[in-house]
CSV table of C-alpha atoms in Angstrom, one decimal:
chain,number,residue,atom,x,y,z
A,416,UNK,CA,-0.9,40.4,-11.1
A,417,UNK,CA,-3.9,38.6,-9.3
A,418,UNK,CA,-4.5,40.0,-5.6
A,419,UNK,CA,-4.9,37.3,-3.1
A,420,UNK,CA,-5.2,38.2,0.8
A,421,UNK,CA,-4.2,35.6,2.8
A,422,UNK,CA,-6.0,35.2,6.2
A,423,UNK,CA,-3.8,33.2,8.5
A,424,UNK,CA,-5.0,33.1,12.3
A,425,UNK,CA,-2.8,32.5,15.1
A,426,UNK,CA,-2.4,31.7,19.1
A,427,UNK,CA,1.2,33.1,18.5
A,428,UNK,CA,2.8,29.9,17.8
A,429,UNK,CA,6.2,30.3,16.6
A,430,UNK,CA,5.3,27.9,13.5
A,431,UNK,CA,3.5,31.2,12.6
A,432,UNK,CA,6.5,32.9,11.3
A,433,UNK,CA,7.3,29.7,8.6
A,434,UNK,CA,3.5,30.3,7.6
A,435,UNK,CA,3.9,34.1,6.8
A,436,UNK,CA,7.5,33.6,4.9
A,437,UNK,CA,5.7,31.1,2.8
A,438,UNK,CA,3.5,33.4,1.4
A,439,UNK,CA,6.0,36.0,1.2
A,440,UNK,CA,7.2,33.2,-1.2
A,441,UNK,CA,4.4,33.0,-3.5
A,442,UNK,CA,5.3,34.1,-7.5
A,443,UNK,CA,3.2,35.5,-9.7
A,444,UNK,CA,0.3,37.1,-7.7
A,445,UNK,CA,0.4,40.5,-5.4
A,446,UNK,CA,-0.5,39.3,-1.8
A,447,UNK,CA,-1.6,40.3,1.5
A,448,UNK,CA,-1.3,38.7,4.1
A,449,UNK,CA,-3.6,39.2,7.3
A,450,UNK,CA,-2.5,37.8,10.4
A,451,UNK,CA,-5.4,37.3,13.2
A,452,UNK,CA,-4.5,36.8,16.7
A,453,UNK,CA,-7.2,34.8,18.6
A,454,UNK,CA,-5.5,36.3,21.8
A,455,UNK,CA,-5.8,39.8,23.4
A,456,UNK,CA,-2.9,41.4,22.4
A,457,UNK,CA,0.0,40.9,19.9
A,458,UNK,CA,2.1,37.8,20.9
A,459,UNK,CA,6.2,38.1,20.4
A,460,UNK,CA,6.1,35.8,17.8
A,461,UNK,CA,3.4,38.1,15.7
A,462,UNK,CA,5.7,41.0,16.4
A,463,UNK,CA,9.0,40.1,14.9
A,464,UNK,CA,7.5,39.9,11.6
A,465,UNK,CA,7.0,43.6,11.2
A,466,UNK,CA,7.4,44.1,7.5
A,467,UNK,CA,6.5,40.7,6.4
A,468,UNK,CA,2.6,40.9,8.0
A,469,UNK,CA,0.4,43.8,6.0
A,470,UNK,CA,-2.2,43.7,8.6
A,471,UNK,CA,-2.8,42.1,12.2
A,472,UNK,CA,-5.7,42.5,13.7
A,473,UNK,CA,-6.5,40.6,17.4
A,474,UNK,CA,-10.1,38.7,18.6
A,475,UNK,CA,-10.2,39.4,22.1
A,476,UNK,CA,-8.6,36.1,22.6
A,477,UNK,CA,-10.7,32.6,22.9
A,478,UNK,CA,-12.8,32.9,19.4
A,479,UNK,CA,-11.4,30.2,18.1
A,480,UNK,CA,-10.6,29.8,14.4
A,481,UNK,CA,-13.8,30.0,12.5
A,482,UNK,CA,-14.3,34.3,14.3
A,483,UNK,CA,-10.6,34.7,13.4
A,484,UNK,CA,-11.4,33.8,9.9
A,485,UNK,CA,-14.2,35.8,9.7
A,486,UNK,CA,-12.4,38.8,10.9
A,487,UNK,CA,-9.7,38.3,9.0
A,488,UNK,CA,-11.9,37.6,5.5
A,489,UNK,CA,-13.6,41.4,6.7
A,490,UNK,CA,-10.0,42.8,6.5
A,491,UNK,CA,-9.3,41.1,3.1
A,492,UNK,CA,-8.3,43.7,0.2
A,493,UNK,CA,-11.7,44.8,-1.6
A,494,UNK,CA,-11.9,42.8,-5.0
A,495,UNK,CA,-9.0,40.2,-3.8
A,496,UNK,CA,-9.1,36.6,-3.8
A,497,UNK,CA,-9.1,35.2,-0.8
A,498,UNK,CA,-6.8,32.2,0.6
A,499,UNK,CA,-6.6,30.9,3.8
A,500,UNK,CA,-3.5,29.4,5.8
A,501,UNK,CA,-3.1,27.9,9.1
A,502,UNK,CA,-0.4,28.9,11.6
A,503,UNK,CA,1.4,25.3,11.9
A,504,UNK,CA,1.0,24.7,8.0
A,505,UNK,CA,3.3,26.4,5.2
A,506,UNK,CA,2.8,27.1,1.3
A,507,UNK,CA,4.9,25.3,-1.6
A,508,UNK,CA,6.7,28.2,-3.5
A,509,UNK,CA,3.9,27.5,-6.2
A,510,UNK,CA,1.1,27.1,-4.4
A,511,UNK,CA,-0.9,30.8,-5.7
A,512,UNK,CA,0.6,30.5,-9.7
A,513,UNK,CA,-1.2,26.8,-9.7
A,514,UNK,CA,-4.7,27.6,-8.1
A,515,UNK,CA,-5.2,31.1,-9.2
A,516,UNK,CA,-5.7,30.4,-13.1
A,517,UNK,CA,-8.2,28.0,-12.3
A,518,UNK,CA,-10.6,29.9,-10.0
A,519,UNK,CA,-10.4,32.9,-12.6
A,520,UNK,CA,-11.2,30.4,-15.3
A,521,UNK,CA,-13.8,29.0,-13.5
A,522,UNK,CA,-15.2,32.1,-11.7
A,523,UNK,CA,-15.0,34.0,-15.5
A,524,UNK,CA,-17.4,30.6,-16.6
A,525,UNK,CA,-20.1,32.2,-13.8
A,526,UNK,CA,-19.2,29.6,-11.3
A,527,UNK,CA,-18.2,30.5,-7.5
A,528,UNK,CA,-15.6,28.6,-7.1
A,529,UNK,CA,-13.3,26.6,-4.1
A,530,UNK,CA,-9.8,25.6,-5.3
A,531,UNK,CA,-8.2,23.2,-3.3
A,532,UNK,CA,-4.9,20.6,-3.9
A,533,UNK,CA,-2.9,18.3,-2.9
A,534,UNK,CA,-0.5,18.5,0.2
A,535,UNK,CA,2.3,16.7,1.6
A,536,UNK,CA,1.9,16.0,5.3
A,537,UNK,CA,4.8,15.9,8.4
A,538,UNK,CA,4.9,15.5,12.1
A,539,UNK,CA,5.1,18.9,14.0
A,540,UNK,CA,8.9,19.2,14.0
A,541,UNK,CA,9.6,16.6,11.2
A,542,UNK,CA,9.8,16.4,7.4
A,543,UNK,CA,7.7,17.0,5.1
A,544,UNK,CA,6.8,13.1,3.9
A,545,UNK,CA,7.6,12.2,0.1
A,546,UNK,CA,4.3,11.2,-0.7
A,547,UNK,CA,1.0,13.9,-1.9
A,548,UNK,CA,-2.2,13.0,-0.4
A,549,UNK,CA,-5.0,13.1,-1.6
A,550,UNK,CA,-4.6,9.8,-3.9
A,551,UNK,CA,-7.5,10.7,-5.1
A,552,UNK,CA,-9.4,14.5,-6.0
A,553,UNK,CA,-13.4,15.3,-5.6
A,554,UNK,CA,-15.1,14.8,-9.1
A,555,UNK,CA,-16.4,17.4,-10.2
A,556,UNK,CA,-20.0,18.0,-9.2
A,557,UNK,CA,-19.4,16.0,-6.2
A,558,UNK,CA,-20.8,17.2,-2.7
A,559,UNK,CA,-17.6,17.5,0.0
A,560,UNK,CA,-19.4,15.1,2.2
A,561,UNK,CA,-20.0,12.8,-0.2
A,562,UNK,CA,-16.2,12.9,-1.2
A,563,UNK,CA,-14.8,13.3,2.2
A,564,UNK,CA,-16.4,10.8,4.1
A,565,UNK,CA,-17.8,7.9,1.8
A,566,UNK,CA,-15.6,4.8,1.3
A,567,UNK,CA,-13.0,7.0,3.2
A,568,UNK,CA,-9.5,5.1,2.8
A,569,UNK,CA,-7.2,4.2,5.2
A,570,UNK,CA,-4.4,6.1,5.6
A,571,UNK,CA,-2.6,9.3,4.5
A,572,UNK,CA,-3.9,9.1,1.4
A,573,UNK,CA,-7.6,9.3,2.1
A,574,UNK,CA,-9.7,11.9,0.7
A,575,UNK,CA,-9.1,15.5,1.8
A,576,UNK,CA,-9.5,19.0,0.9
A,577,UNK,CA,-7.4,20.7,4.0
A,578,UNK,CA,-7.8,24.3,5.3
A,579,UNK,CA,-5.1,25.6,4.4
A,580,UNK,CA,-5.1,24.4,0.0
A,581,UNK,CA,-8.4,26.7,0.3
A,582,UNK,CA,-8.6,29.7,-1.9
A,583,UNK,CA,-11.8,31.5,-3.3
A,584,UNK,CA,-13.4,34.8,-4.5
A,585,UNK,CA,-13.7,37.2,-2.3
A,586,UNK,CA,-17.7,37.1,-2.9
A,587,UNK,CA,-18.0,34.2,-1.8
A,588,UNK,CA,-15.7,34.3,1.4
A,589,UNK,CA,-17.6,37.1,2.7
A,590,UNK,CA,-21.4,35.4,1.4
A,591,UNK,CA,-20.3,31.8,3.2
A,592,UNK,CA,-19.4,32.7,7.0
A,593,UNK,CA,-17.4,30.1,9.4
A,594,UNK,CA,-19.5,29.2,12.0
A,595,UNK,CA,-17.9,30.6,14.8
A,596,UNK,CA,-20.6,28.5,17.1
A,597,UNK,CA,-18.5,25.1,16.2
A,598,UNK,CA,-15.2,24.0,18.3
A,599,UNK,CA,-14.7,20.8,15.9
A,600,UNK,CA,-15.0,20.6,11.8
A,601,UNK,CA,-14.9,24.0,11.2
A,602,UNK,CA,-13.5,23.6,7.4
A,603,UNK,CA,-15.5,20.5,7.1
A,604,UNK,CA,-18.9,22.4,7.8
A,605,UNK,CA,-18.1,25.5,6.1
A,606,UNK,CA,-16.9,23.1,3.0
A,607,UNK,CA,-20.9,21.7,3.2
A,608,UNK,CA,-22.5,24.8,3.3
A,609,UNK,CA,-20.8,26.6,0.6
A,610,UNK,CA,-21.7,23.9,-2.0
A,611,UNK,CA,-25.2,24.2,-1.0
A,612,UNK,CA,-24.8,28.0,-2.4
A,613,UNK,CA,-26.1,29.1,-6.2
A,614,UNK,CA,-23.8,28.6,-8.5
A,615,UNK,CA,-20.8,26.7,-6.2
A,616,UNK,CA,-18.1,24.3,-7.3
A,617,UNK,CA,-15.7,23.2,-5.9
A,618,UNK,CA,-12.6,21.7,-7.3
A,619,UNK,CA,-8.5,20.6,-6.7
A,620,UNK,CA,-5.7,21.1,-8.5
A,621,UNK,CA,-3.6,18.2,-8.6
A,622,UNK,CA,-0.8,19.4,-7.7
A,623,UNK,CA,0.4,19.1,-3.8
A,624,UNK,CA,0.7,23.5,-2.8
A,625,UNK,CA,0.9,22.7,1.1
A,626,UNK,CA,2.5,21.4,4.0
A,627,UNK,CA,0.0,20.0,5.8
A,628,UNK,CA,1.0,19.3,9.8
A,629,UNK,CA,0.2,16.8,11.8
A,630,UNK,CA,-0.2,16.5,15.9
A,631,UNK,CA,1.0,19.7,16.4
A,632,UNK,CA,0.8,20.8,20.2
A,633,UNK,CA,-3.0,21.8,21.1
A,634,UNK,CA,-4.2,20.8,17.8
A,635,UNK,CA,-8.1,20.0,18.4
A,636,UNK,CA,-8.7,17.7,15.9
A,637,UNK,CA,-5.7,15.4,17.6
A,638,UNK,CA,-8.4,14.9,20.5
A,639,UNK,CA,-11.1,12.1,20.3
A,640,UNK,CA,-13.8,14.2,21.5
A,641,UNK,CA,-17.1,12.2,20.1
A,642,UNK,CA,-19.7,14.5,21.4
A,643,UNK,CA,-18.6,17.2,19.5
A,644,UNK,CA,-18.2,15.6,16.5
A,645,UNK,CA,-21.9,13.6,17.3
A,646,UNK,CA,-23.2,17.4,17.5
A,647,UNK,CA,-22.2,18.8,14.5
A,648,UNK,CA,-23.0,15.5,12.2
A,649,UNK,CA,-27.0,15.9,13.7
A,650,UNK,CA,-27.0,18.6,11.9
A,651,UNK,CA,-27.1,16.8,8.4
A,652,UNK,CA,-28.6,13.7,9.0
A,653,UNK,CA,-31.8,13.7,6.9
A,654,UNK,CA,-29.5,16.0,4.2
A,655,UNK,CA,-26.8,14.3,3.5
A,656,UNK,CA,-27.5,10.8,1.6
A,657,UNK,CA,-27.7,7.8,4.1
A,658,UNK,CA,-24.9,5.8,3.1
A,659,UNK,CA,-22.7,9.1,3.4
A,660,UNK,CA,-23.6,9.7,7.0
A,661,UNK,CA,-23.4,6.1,8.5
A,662,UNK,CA,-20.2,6.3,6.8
A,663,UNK,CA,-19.2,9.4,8.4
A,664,UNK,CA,-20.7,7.9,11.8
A,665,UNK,CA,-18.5,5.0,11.9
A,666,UNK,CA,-15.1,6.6,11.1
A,667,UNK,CA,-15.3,9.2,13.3
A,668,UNK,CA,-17.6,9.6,16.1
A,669,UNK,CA,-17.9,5.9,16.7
A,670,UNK,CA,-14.1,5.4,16.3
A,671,UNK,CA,-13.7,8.6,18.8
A,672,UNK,CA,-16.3,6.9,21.2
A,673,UNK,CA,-14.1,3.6,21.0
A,674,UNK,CA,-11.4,5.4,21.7
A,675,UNK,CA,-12.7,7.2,24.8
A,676,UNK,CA,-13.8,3.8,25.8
A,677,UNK,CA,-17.5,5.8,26.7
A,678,UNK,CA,-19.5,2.7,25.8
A,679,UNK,CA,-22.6,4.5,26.1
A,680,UNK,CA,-21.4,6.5,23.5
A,681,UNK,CA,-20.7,3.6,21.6
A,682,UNK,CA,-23.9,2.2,21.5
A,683,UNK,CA,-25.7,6.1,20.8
A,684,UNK,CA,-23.6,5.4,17.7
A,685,UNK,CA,-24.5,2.0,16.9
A,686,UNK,CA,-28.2,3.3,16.8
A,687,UNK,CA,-27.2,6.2,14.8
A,688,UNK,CA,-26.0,4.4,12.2
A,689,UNK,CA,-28.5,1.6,12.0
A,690,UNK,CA,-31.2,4.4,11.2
A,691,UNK,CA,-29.2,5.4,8.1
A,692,UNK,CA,-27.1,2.8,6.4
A,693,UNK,CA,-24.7,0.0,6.6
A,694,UNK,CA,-21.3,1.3,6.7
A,695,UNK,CA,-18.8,0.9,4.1
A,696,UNK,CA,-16.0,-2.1,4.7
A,697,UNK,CA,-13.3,1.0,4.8
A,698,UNK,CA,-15.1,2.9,7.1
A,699,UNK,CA,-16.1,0.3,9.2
A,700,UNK,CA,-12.2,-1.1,9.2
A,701,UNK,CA,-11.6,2.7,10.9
A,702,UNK,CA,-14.2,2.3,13.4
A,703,UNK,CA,-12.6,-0.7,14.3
A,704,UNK,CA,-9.4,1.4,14.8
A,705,UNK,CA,-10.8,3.2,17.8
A,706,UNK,CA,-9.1,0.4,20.0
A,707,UNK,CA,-5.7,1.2,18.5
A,708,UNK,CA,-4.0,4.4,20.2
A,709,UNK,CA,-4.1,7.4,17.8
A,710,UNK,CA,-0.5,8.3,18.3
A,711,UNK,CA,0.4,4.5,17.2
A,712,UNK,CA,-1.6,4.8,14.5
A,713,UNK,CA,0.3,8.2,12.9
A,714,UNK,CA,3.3,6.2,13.7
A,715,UNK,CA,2.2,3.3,11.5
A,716,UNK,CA,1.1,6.1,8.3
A,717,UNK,CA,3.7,8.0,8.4
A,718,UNK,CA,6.4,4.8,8.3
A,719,UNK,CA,3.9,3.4,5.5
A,720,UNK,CA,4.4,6.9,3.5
A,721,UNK,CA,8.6,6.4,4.0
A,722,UNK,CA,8.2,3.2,2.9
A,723,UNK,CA,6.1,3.5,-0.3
A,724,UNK,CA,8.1,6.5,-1.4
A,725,UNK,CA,11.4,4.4,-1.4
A,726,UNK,CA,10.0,2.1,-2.7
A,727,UNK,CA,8.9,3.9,-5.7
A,728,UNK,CA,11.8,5.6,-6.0
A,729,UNK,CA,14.9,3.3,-5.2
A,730,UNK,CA,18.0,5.2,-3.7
A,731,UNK,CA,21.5,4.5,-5.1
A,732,UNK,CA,24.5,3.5,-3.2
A,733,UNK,CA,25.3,6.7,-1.8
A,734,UNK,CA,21.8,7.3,-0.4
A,735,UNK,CA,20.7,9.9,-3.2
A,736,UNK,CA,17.6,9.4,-5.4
């Protein structure tokens, strides 16, 4: 069977537990799972999975994620596959037996390849929702910017390629770092770099192979923190085509600066964007968004989701599908 280590960092949430079981879960490939523990020592939570965990290993405490996936990559089982999993997400029973044949295919083609999927997304505590988002998957050949953040649609459904759907070689885990410098878009960046390498592709399954959650408590992407974002996207703007960053601009840090209500911030933006491109109507419609409250907005997706999926498929009398 394939060999897939499975680097899943940690605070010590007790979501944690659900993320390791999940794996455990997995058919048809031999995995390990490495848990890393971005604290100083072993939390409770970490402990009471002795026998489940192959290998934990501990940061220090306050690396963040991109160190802890590092390390954890470094720990990986030589010649595995490498997959990585986030502590509040879980795996579909599937997830492995879907994605595996298709890096091997690819990486036996003399590609180095990303395989990512589909997921279906819940509120921390709730549900998984019926619906599996992406709507749509990156073409092939496609940059991840270009794909992520270019005509980016409204919703859950807009384009993603999440954390925790990522598997790869083990080559090119250890030959593409995280930047461990970055507090924000850590998968984002490392998603741009690696398809700047010889020979990368990246590609999803259609499939959804996660359960992808959302707001969960001292999540940082739940924060509209527009600086940090601003910081990281300076980095690329000359590289990336100019429609693709005034896009990425004006749904995120502008719409973060909106909703920090930092005018000053807002008009940085405003500059920033009219150096590169016009936005897109989409992206511009989610720059206007920054006045709406994040939470309200999740509120209003997640009901939308419900809805769509009931009406697509229409429950009988007795509330069964």
């Amino acid at each position: 069977m394939p060999d897939v280590s499975v680097v899943i960092p940690t605070t010590g949430r007790p979501s944690v537990a659900e993320a390791v079981r999940s794996v455990r879960a997995q058919r048809a490939v031999s995995v390990r799972v490495v848990v890393v523990c971005d604290l100083a020592d072993v939390p409770a939570t970490v402990r009471e999975l002795r026998g489940e965990v192959d290998e934990v290993v501990c940061t220090g405490g306050g690396r963040r994620g991109s160190y802890a996936r590092n390390l954890g990559v470094a720990h990986a089982a030589p010649g595995s596959h490498v997959a990585f999993l986030d502590d509040d997400d879980a795996w579909l029973p599937g997830k492995l037996a879907a994605q595996v044949p298709v890096l091997e295919r690819l990486a036996a083609e003399g590609w180095r390849p990303v395989v990512s999927s589909r997921i279906v997304q819940r509120k921390a505590g709730g549900e998984p929702l019926p619906t599996a988002a992406p709507a749509t998957l990156i073409a092939d050949g496609a940059l991840p910017e270009d794909y992520l953040f270019r005509r980016r649609r409204l919703g859950i459904g807009r384009q993603s390629l999440p954390t925790s759907t990522l598997l790869t070689t083990g080559e090119l885990a250890a030959a593409c770092r995280w930047d461990e410098t970055l507090p924000r878009h850590q998968d984002w960046d490392w998603l741009v770099r690696v398809a700047r390498l010889p020979g990368a592709r990246i590609t999803q399954v259609p499939e959804a192979t996660a359960v992808y959650t959302v707001g969960s408590p001292g999540s940082i992407s739940a924060g509209a923190d527009w600086r940090t974002s601003w910081a990281w996207a300076r980095r690329w703007e000359g590289v990336w085509a100019r429609e693709t960053f005034a896009d990425f601009i004006a749904a995120q840090t502008l719409r973060y600066a909106l909703q920090a209500r930092d005018w000053e911030g807002v008009r940085e933006m405003v500059r920033a964007i009219r150096r590169n491109s016009t936005p897109s109507m989409p992206n511009a419609a989610l720059a206007a968004l920054g006045m709406v409250p994040r939470a309200t907005l999740e509120r209003v997706a997640m009901r939308r989701s419900r809805t769509a999926a009931d009406v697509a498929v229409p429950r009988q009398p007795d509330g069964s599908h």
